[in-house]
CSV table of C-alpha atoms in Angstrom, one decimal:
chain,number,residue,atom,x,y,z
A,1,MET,CA,0.0,0.0,0.0
A,2,THR,CA,1.4,3.4,-1.0
A,3,ALA,CA,1.4,6.3,1.5
A,4,GLY,CA,-1.3,7.9,-0.6
A,5,ASP,CA,-3.5,4.8,-0.4
A,6,GLN,CA,-2.9,4.6,3.4
A,7,ALA,CA,-3.8,8.3,3.8
A,8,ARG,CA,-7.1,7.7,1.9
A,9,ALA,CA,-8.0,4.6,3.9
A,10,VAL,CA,-7.4,6.3,7.3
A,11,GLY,CA,-9.1,9.4,5.9
A,12,ASP,CA,-12.2,7.4,4.9
A,13,ALA,CA,-12.4,6.2,8.6
A,14,VAL,CA,-12.1,9.8,9.7
A,15,LEU,CA,-14.7,10.9,7.1
A,16,TYR,CA,-17.4,8.6,8.5
A,17,GLU,CA,-16.4,8.6,12.2
A,18,GLY,CA,-19.7,9.0,14.0
A,19,TYR,CA,-21.7,9.2,10.8
A,20,LEU,CA,-24.2,6.7,12.3
A,21,LEU,CA,-23.8,4.9,15.6
A,22,TYR,CA,-25.0,1.6,16.9
A,23,PRO,CA,-27.9,0.6,16.9
A,24,TYR,CA,-27.9,2.3,13.5
A,25,ARG,CA,-31.4,3.6,13.7
A,26,ALA,CA,-32.5,7.2,13.2
A,27,SER,CA,-34.7,6.9,16.3
A,28,ALA,CA,-31.8,6.1,18.6
A,29,PRO,CA,-31.0,9.2,20.9
A,30,LYS,CA,-27.3,9.0,20.0
A,31,ASN,CA,-28.1,9.5,16.3
A,32,ARG,CA,-30.2,12.6,16.9
A,33,VAL,CA,-27.1,14.8,17.4
A,34,ARG,CA,-24.7,14.1,14.5
A,35,TRP,CA,-21.6,15.4,12.9
A,36,GLN,CA,-19.1,16.1,15.7
A,37,TRP,CA,-15.7,16.0,13.9
A,38,GLY,CA,-14.3,18.4,11.5
A,39,VAL,CA,-17.4,20.5,11.1
A,40,LEU,CA,-16.9,23.9,9.4
A,41,VAL,CA,-20.2,25.8,9.6
A,42,PRO,CA,-21.1,28.9,7.6
A,43,PRO,CA,-19.8,32.1,9.1
A,44,SER,CA,-23.4,33.2,10.0
A,45,TYR,CA,-23.7,30.3,12.4
A,46,ALA,CA,-20.2,30.2,13.7
A,47,SER,CA,-19.8,31.0,17.4
A,48,ALA,CA,-16.9,30.2,19.8
A,49,GLU,CA,-19.5,30.3,22.7
A,50,ILE,CA,-21.3,27.2,21.3
A,51,GLY,CA,-18.2,25.6,19.9
A,52,GLU,CA,-19.0,26.0,16.2
A,53,HIS,CA,-16.3,27.3,13.8
A,54,ALA,CA,-16.1,28.3,10.2
A,55,SER,CA,-12.4,27.5,9.7
A,56,ALA,CA,-9.6,25.1,10.6
A,57,ARG,CA,-5.8,25.4,10.6
A,58,VAL,CA,-2.9,23.0,10.5
A,59,GLU,CA,0.8,23.8,10.9
A,60,CYS,CA,3.7,21.4,10.3
A,61,LEU,CA,7.3,21.4,9.5
A,62,VAL,CA,8.6,20.6,6.0
A,63,GLU,CA,12.2,20.3,4.7
A,64,PRO,CA,11.7,21.3,1.0
A,65,ARG,CA,14.0,21.3,-1.9
A,66,GLU,CA,14.3,23.8,-4.7
A,67,GLY,CA,11.0,23.8,-6.7
A,68,THR,CA,9.1,21.7,-4.2
A,69,ILE,CA,5.3,21.5,-5.0
A,70,LEU,CA,2.8,21.0,-2.2
A,71,ARG,CA,-0.3,19.1,-3.2
A,72,VAL,CA,-3.4,19.5,-1.0
A,73,LYS,CA,-6.4,17.3,-1.1
A,74,LEU,CA,-9.4,18.7,0.8
A,75,ARG,CA,-11.9,16.0,1.7
A,76,PHE,CA,-15.3,16.4,3.3
A,77,LEU,CA,-18.9,15.3,3.4
A,78,ARG,CA,-21.9,17.4,2.5
A,79,ALA,CA,-25.2,16.6,4.2
A,80,ARG,CA,-28.4,16.2,2.1
A,81,THR,CA,-31.9,15.2,3.1
A,82,ARG,CA,-33.4,12.1,1.5
A,83,LEU,CA,-36.7,12.8,-0.1
A,84,GLY,CA,-39.6,12.0,2.2
A,85,THR,CA,-37.5,11.8,5.4
A,86,THR,CA,-35.8,14.1,7.9
A,87,TRP,CA,-32.7,12.0,7.9
A,88,ASP,CA,-29.6,13.5,6.3
A,89,GLU,CA,-27.3,11.4,4.2
A,90,ALA,CA,-24.0,12.6,2.9
A,91,ASP,CA,-22.1,13.0,-0.3
A,92,GLU,CA,-18.3,12.8,-0.5
A,93,HIS,CA,-16.3,15.7,-2.0
A,94,GLU,CA,-12.7,16.0,-2.9
A,95,ILE,CA,-10.9,19.2,-4.1
A,96,ASP,CA,-7.3,19.2,-5.2
A,97,PHE,CA,-4.8,22.0,-5.1
A,98,GLU,CA,-1.3,22.2,-6.5
A,99,LEU,CA,0.8,24.9,-4.8
A,100,PRO,CA,4.4,25.6,-5.5
A,101,LEU,CA,6.1,26.5,-2.2
A,102,SER,CA,8.0,29.3,-3.9
A,103,GLY,CA,4.6,31.0,-4.8
A,104,MET,CA,3.3,31.2,-1.3
A,105,PRO,CA,1.5,32.7,0.4
A,106,VAL,CA,-1.5,31.8,-1.7
A,107,GLU,CA,-5.3,31.9,-1.5
A,108,ARG,CA,-7.5,29.6,-3.5
A,109,PRO,CA,-11.3,29.7,-3.6
A,110,PHE,CA,-13.3,26.5,-4.1
A,111,ALA,CA,-17.0,25.5,-4.4
A,112,ALA,CA,-19.0,22.3,-4.0
A,113,GLY,CA,-22.6,23.0,-5.2
A,114,ALA,CA,-24.0,25.8,-3.1
A,115,LEU,CA,-21.0,25.5,-0.6
A,116,SER,CA,-18.1,27.9,-1.1
A,117,GLY,CA,-14.8,28.3,0.7
A,118,VAL,CA,-11.2,29.4,0.6
A,119,LEU,CA,-8.0,27.5,1.2
A,120,THR,CA,-4.9,29.5,2.1
A,121,ALA,CA,-1.3,28.3,2.5
A,122,ARG,CA,2.0,29.9,3.4
A,123,ALA,CA,5.5,28.6,4.2
A,124,ASP,CA,7.8,30.6,6.5
A,125,PRO,CA,11.6,29.7,6.7
A,126,LEU,CA,12.7,28.5,10.1
A,127,ASP,CA,15.2,30.4,12.1
A,128,GLY,CA,18.6,28.8,12.6
A,129,PRO,CA,21.2,26.9,10.5
A,130,PHE,CA,19.2,23.8,9.8
A,131,GLY,CA,16.8,25.1,7.2
A,132,GLY,CA,13.3,23.9,6.8
A,133,ALA,CA,10.0,25.8,6.9
A,134,ARG,CA,6.8,26.0,8.9
A,135,LEU,CA,3.9,25.3,6.6
A,136,ARG,CA,0.4,26.7,7.5
A,137,VAL,CA,-2.7,25.6,5.6
A,138,GLU,CA,-6.2,26.9,6.5
A,139,VAL,CA,-9.7,26.0,5.3
A,140,HIS,CA,-12.5,28.5,5.6
A,141,ASN,CA,-16.2,28.0,4.9
A,142,THR,CA,-17.4,31.2,3.2
A,143,THR,CA,-20.9,30.0,2.3
A,144,SER,CA,-23.5,32.8,2.5
A,145,TRP,CA,-26.5,31.6,4.5
A,146,PRO,CA,-28.9,33.6,6.5
A,147,SER,CA,-28.7,31.7,9.8
A,148,ASP,CA,-32.0,30.7,11.5
A,149,GLY,CA,-30.1,29.4,14.6
A,150,VAL,CA,-30.9,25.8,14.0
A,151,ARG,CA,-27.8,23.5,13.9
A,152,GLU,CA,-29.5,20.8,11.7
A,153,HIS,CA,-30.1,23.5,9.1
A,154,ALA,CA,-26.6,24.9,9.4
A,155,LEU,CA,-25.1,21.5,8.9
A,156,ARG,CA,-26.6,21.4,5.4
A,157,HIS,CA,-24.4,24.4,4.5
A,158,SER,CA,-21.3,23.0,6.3
A,159,LEU,CA,-18.1,21.0,5.4
A,160,LEU,CA,-18.5,17.9,7.5
A,161,ALA,CA,-15.5,15.7,8.7
A,162,ALA,CA,-13.3,18.0,6.8
A,163,HIS,CA,-9.6,17.0,6.6
A,164,LEU,CA,-6.6,17.4,4.4
A,165,VAL,CA,-4.0,15.2,2.8
A,166,LEU,CA,-0.7,17.1,2.2
A,167,SER,CA,2.0,15.7,0.0
A,168,VAL,CA,5.3,17.1,-1.5
A,169,ASP,CA,6.9,15.9,-4.6
A,170,THR,CA,10.4,16.5,-3.3
A,171,GLY,CA,11.6,17.0,0.3
A,172,HIS,CA,9.7,15.7,3.3
A,173,PHE,CA,7.7,16.5,6.4
A,174,LEU,CA,9.0,16.1,9.9
A,175,SER,CA,7.1,14.3,12.7
A,176,MET,CA,5.3,16.7,15.1
A,177,LEU,CA,5.2,13.9,17.8
A,178,ASP,CA,8.9,12.9,17.6
A,179,PRO,CA,10.8,15.6,15.8
A,180,PRO,CA,14.6,15.9,15.7
A,181,GLU,CA,16.1,17.8,18.6
A,182,TRP,CA,16.9,20.9,16.5
A,183,ALA,CA,13.2,21.1,15.3
A,184,LYS,CA,11.5,20.9,18.7
A,185,PRO,CA,11.3,24.7,19.3
A,186,ALA,CA,9.7,25.1,15.9
A,187,VAL,CA,7.2,22.3,16.6
A,188,ASP,CA,6.3,24.0,19.9
A,189,ALA,CA,5.6,27.2,18.1
A,190,CYS,CA,3.1,25.6,15.7
A,191,ARG,CA,-0.6,26.1,16.2
A,192,GLN,CA,-3.3,23.6,15.4
A,193,GLU,CA,-6.9,24.6,15.2
A,194,ARG,CA,-9.3,21.7,14.7
A,195,LEU,CA,-6.8,19.8,12.5
A,196,TRP,CA,-3.8,17.6,13.7
A,197,PRO,CA,-0.9,16.6,11.4
A,198,VAL,CA,0.3,13.0,11.4
A,199,LEU,CA,2.9,11.4,9.2
A,200,ILE,CA,1.8,8.7,6.8
A,201,GLY,CA,4.4,6.0,6.3
A,202,ASP,CA,7.9,6.5,7.8
A,203,THR,CA,7.4,7.8,11.3
A,204,SER,CA,10.5,10.1,11.3
A,205,ARG,CA,9.9,11.8,8.0
A,206,SER,CA,7.5,11.3,5.2
A,207,THR,CA,6.3,12.9,1.9
A,208,VAL,CA,2.6,12.6,3.1
A,209,VAL,CA,0.8,14.2,6.0
A,210,LEU,CA,-2.8,13.6,7.1
A,211,ALA,CA,-4.3,16.7,8.7
A,212,SER,CA,-7.1,15.0,10.8
A,213,PRO,CA,-9.8,16.5,12.9
A,214,ILE,CA,-9.2,13.5,15.3
A,215,ILE,CA,-5.8,13.4,17.0
A,216,LEU,CA,-3.9,10.3,15.8
A,217,TYR,CA,-0.4,8.9,16.2
A,218,ASP,CA,2.0,9.0,13.3
A,219,ASP,CA,1.6,6.3,10.7
A,220,PRO,CA,-2.0,5.3,11.6
A,221,SER,CA,-3.6,2.3,9.7
A,222,ILE,CA,-6.8,0.4,9.5
A,223,ALA,CA,-6.8,-2.9,11.4
A,224,PRO,CA,-6.3,-5.7,8.9
A,225,GLU,CA,-9.0,-7.8,10.7
A,226,SER,CA,-11.7,-5.2,10.2
A,227,PRO,CA,-14.2,-6.5,7.6
A,228,GLY,CA,-15.7,-3.0,7.0
A,229,GLU,CA,-16.8,0.3,8.3
A,230,LEU,CA,-18.8,0.5,11.6
A,231,PHE,CA,-18.6,4.3,11.9
A,232,ASP,CA,-17.3,4.2,15.5
A,233,GLY,CA,-13.5,4.0,15.9
A,234,THR,CA,-13.8,4.2,19.7
A,235,GLU,CA,-15.5,0.8,19.8
A,236,ILE,CA,-14.1,-2.7,19.1
A,237,ASP,CA,-15.2,-4.3,15.8
A,238,GLU,CA,-16.0,-7.6,17.5
A,239,ILE,CA,-18.3,-6.0,20.1
A,240,LEU,CA,-20.1,-3.9,17.6
A,241,THR,CA,-20.5,-6.9,15.3
A,242,LEU,CA,-21.9,-9.1,18.0
A,243,ARG,CA,-24.3,-6.3,19.2
A,244,THR,CA,-25.5,-5.9,15.6
A,245,MET,CA,-26.1,-9.6,15.3
A,246,ALA,CA,-28.2,-9.4,18.4
A,247,LEU,CA,-30.6,-6.8,17.0
A,248,THR,CA,-34.2,-8.1,16.5
A,249,ASP,CA,-35.5,-8.4,13.0
A,250,GLU,CA,-37.6,-5.3,13.5
A,251,GLU,CA,-34.6,-3.3,14.8
A,252,LYS,CA,-32.6,-4.5,11.7
A,253,ARG,CA,-35.5,-3.5,9.4
A,254,GLU,CA,-35.5,0.0,11.0
A,255,ALA,CA,-31.7,0.3,10.6
A,256,ARG,CA,-31.9,-0.7,7.0
A,257,ASP,CA,-34.6,1.9,6.4
A,258,THR,CA,-32.6,4.6,8.1
A,259,ASP,CA,-29.7,4.8,5.7
A,260,PRO,CA,-28.1,2.7,2.9
A,261,ARG,CA,-24.8,2.6,4.7
A,262,ALA,CA,-26.6,1.2,7.8
A,263,ALA,CA,-28.3,-1.3,5.6
A,264,ALA,CA,-24.9,-2.4,4.3
A,265,ILE,CA,-23.6,-2.9,7.8
A,266,VAL,CA,-26.6,-5.1,8.8
A,267,ASP,CA,-26.3,-7.1,5.6
A,268,ARG,CA,-22.6,-7.6,6.0
A,269,VAL,CA,-23.0,-8.8,9.6
A,270,ASP,CA,-25.9,-11.1,8.8
A,271,ALA,CA,-23.8,-12.8,6.1
A,272,MET,CA,-20.5,-12.9,8.1
A,273,PRO,CA,-19.0,-16.4,8.2
A,274,PRO,CA,-17.7,-17.7,11.5
A,275,GLU,CA,-14.1,-17.7,10.4
A,276,LEU,CA,-14.3,-14.0,9.7
A,277,LEU,CA,-15.8,-13.3,13.1
A,278,SER,CA,-13.1,-15.3,14.7
A,279,ARG,CA,-10.4,-13.0,13.2
A,280,LEU,CA,-11.8,-10.1,15.2
A,281,HIS,CA,-11.2,-11.9,18.5
A,282,GLY,CA,-7.9,-11.6,20.4
A,283,ALA,CA,-6.0,-9.4,17.9
A,284,VAL,CA,-3.1,-7.8,19.9
A,285,ARG,CA,-1.0,-4.9,18.6
A,286,SER,CA,0.4,-3.5,21.8
A,287,VAL,CA,3.5,-5.6,21.3
A,288,ARG,CA,5.2,-6.5,18.0
A,289,PRO,CA,8.4,-8.2,16.8
A,290,VAL,CA,11.2,-5.6,16.6
A,291,ARG,CA,14.5,-7.4,16.3
A,292,PRO,CA,15.8,-10.9,15.8
A,293,SER,CA,17.5,-11.0,19.2
A,294,VAL,CA,18.3,-9.2,22.5
A,295,THR,CA,21.5,-9.4,24.5
A,296,VAL,CA,21.2,-10.5,28.1
A,297,ALA,CA,24.3,-10.7,30.4
A,298,GLY,CA,26.5,-10.6,27.2
A,299,VAL,CA,24.7,-13.5,25.6
A,300,ARG,CA,22.5,-13.3,22.5
A,301,VAL,CA,19.0,-14.4,23.2
A,302,ALA,CA,16.7,-15.0,20.2
A,303,GLU,CA,13.9,-17.3,19.0
A,304,GLY,CA,14.8,-20.8,20.0
A,305,SER,CA,17.0,-19.8,22.9
A,306,ARG,CA,16.5,-21.7,26.1
A,307,VAL,CA,16.4,-19.6,29.3
A,308,ARG,CA,15.8,-20.0,33.0
A,309,LEU,CA,13.1,-17.9,34.5
A,310,ARG,CA,13.9,-15.4,37.3
A,311,PRO,CA,10.6,-13.4,37.5
A,312,ASN,CA,10.4,-10.3,39.6
A,313,LEU,CA,8.2,-11.4,42.5
A,314,ARG,CA,7.2,-7.9,43.2
A,315,GLY,CA,5.4,-7.8,39.9
A,316,THR,CA,1.6,-7.9,39.3
A,317,ASP,CA,1.3,-11.7,38.6
A,318,ALA,CA,1.3,-13.7,41.9
A,319,GLN,CA,1.6,-17.0,40.0
A,320,ASP,CA,5.1,-16.1,38.9
A,321,MET,CA,6.4,-17.5,42.2
A,322,PHE,CA,5.7,-21.0,40.8
A,323,LEU,CA,7.8,-20.3,37.7
A,324,VAL,CA,11.1,-19.4,39.5
A,325,GLY,CA,13.9,-21.6,38.2
A,326,LYS,CA,11.8,-23.2,35.5
A,327,THR,CA,13.3,-23.5,32.0
A,328,ALA,CA,11.6,-22.1,28.9
A,329,THR,CA,12.1,-21.5,25.2
A,330,VAL,CA,12.0,-18.1,23.7
A,331,ARG,CA,9.5,-17.9,20.9
A,332,VAL,CA,9.5,-14.2,20.0
A,333,VAL,CA,11.3,-11.0,20.9
A,334,LEU,CA,8.8,-8.2,21.2
A,335,SER,CA,8.5,-4.5,21.9
A,336,ASP,CA,5.5,-2.6,23.3
A,337,VAL,CA,4.3,0.9,22.2
A,338,ASP,CA,6.8,2.5,24.5
A,339,GLY,CA,9.7,0.6,23.0
A,340,VAL,CA,10.2,-1.7,26.1
A,341,THR,CA,11.5,-5.2,25.1
A,342,TYR,CA,9.8,-8.4,26.2
A,343,LEU,CA,10.5,-12.1,25.6
A,344,ALA,CA,7.6,-14.3,24.8
A,345,VAL,CA,8.3,-17.9,26.0
A,346,THR,CA,6.7,-21.3,26.5
A,347,LEU,CA,7.6,-23.6,29.4
A,348,ASP,CA,9.8,-26.6,28.6
A,349,ASP,CA,7.8,-28.9,30.9
A,350,ASP,CA,4.4,-27.8,29.5
A,351,PRO,CA,3.1,-30.7,27.4
A,352,ALA,CA,1.0,-28.2,25.5
A,353,ALA,CA,3.9,-25.9,24.7
A,354,ASP,CA,3.7,-26.5,20.9
A,355,LEU,CA,0.0,-26.0,20.9
A,356,GLN,CA,0.4,-22.8,22.9
A,357,HIS,CA,3.0,-21.6,20.4
A,358,ALA,CA,0.7,-22.5,17.4
A,359,HIS,CA,-2.0,-20.3,19.0
A,360,GLY,CA,0.3,-17.5,20.0
A,361,ARG,CA,-0.3,-18.0,23.7
A,362,TYR,CA,2.8,-17.1,25.7
A,363,ARG,CA,4.2,-16.0,29.0
A,364,TYR,CA,6.0,-12.7,28.9
A,365,PHE,CA,9.2,-11.6,30.8
A,366,SER,CA,11.5,-8.7,30.5
A,367,PRO,CA,15.2,-9.4,29.7
A,368,ASP,CA,16.2,-8.9,33.4
A,369,GLU,CA,13.8,-11.7,34.4
A,370,ILE,CA,15.6,-14.5,32.5
A,371,GLU,CA,19.0,-16.2,32.7
A,372,PRO,CA,20.4,-17.4,29.3
A,373,LEU,CA,21.1,-21.1,29.1
A,374,GLU,CA,22.0,-21.5,25.4
A,375,VAL,CA,22.0,-19.4,22.3
A,376,ALA,CA,19.7,-20.2,19.3
A,377,GLU,CA,21.5,-21.1,16.1
């Protein structure tokens, strides 16, 4: 998957986050107040007091080269009422801009039906000897609409779930979460307003940035187990799928009648084979393989190494006291999200060790809790 494809996949999840929540019926209270992320209302309705805004702004750091061109893809939904109902569906819109950094600052108007807006961009050189520039991109809803004070009406003249995909043809962006030391003061000086920049791809520098209305880590991705959109990234696919399966036939009928996207969810869940559902259970990404080995007391320990367990008995698992002195085989060397290394092992005297390994069921110890016995070939 290219960085552009990854940005689109994550952007699609952002685009429809909260579009329609379980139980996917218009009558559900949680579906009566919609469109919470990336909403840019017309100026006549905007008010800081009620938390509604007509513009969004993102700033990030870029190390350009001579002649670098910035490409901006503005993506958003536009609400529309389905004939004969009060339920608003949504149409997707994309607007592309090609902006040479040497020609900034720049202001570009855009339109999508009756909606109108302006995108502005500027690049200011950073102080100091390292070069680079602070890039600022803003989106403004300039739609003329005589506000009647009703949010549901204002939303039909708004950019919904608005976000940007920024890319450069040469040069690269720097991480705002983990910048190089020299760039940290410039990162601290950046201001974000209702958009947050995350790198797509390489987490130290990249040619693509997603400016999201939802704060994400660098290099976000869609879970490979997920069979399709559920419109609620704060929930777990398995739970939402099981809940949807448990809806009554009448509840499913109402969900299907609410919105074609809700109907697609119910149909997909009803037709889901058991093996696909089982993929959603027990997926763990808080740890991951990071290196072929780790050095403990000067000895290389890797997959296949035999070790003696010396667990820290002041830890959280009281059963570790029964494992002191037992021998085990290292199956995987892992790292958690904070970069801390762990060893996944199976006990040598466990008759089900091979079965545990086949199912990825391990016991986890830090390198200071094991004593190397032999090195894997």
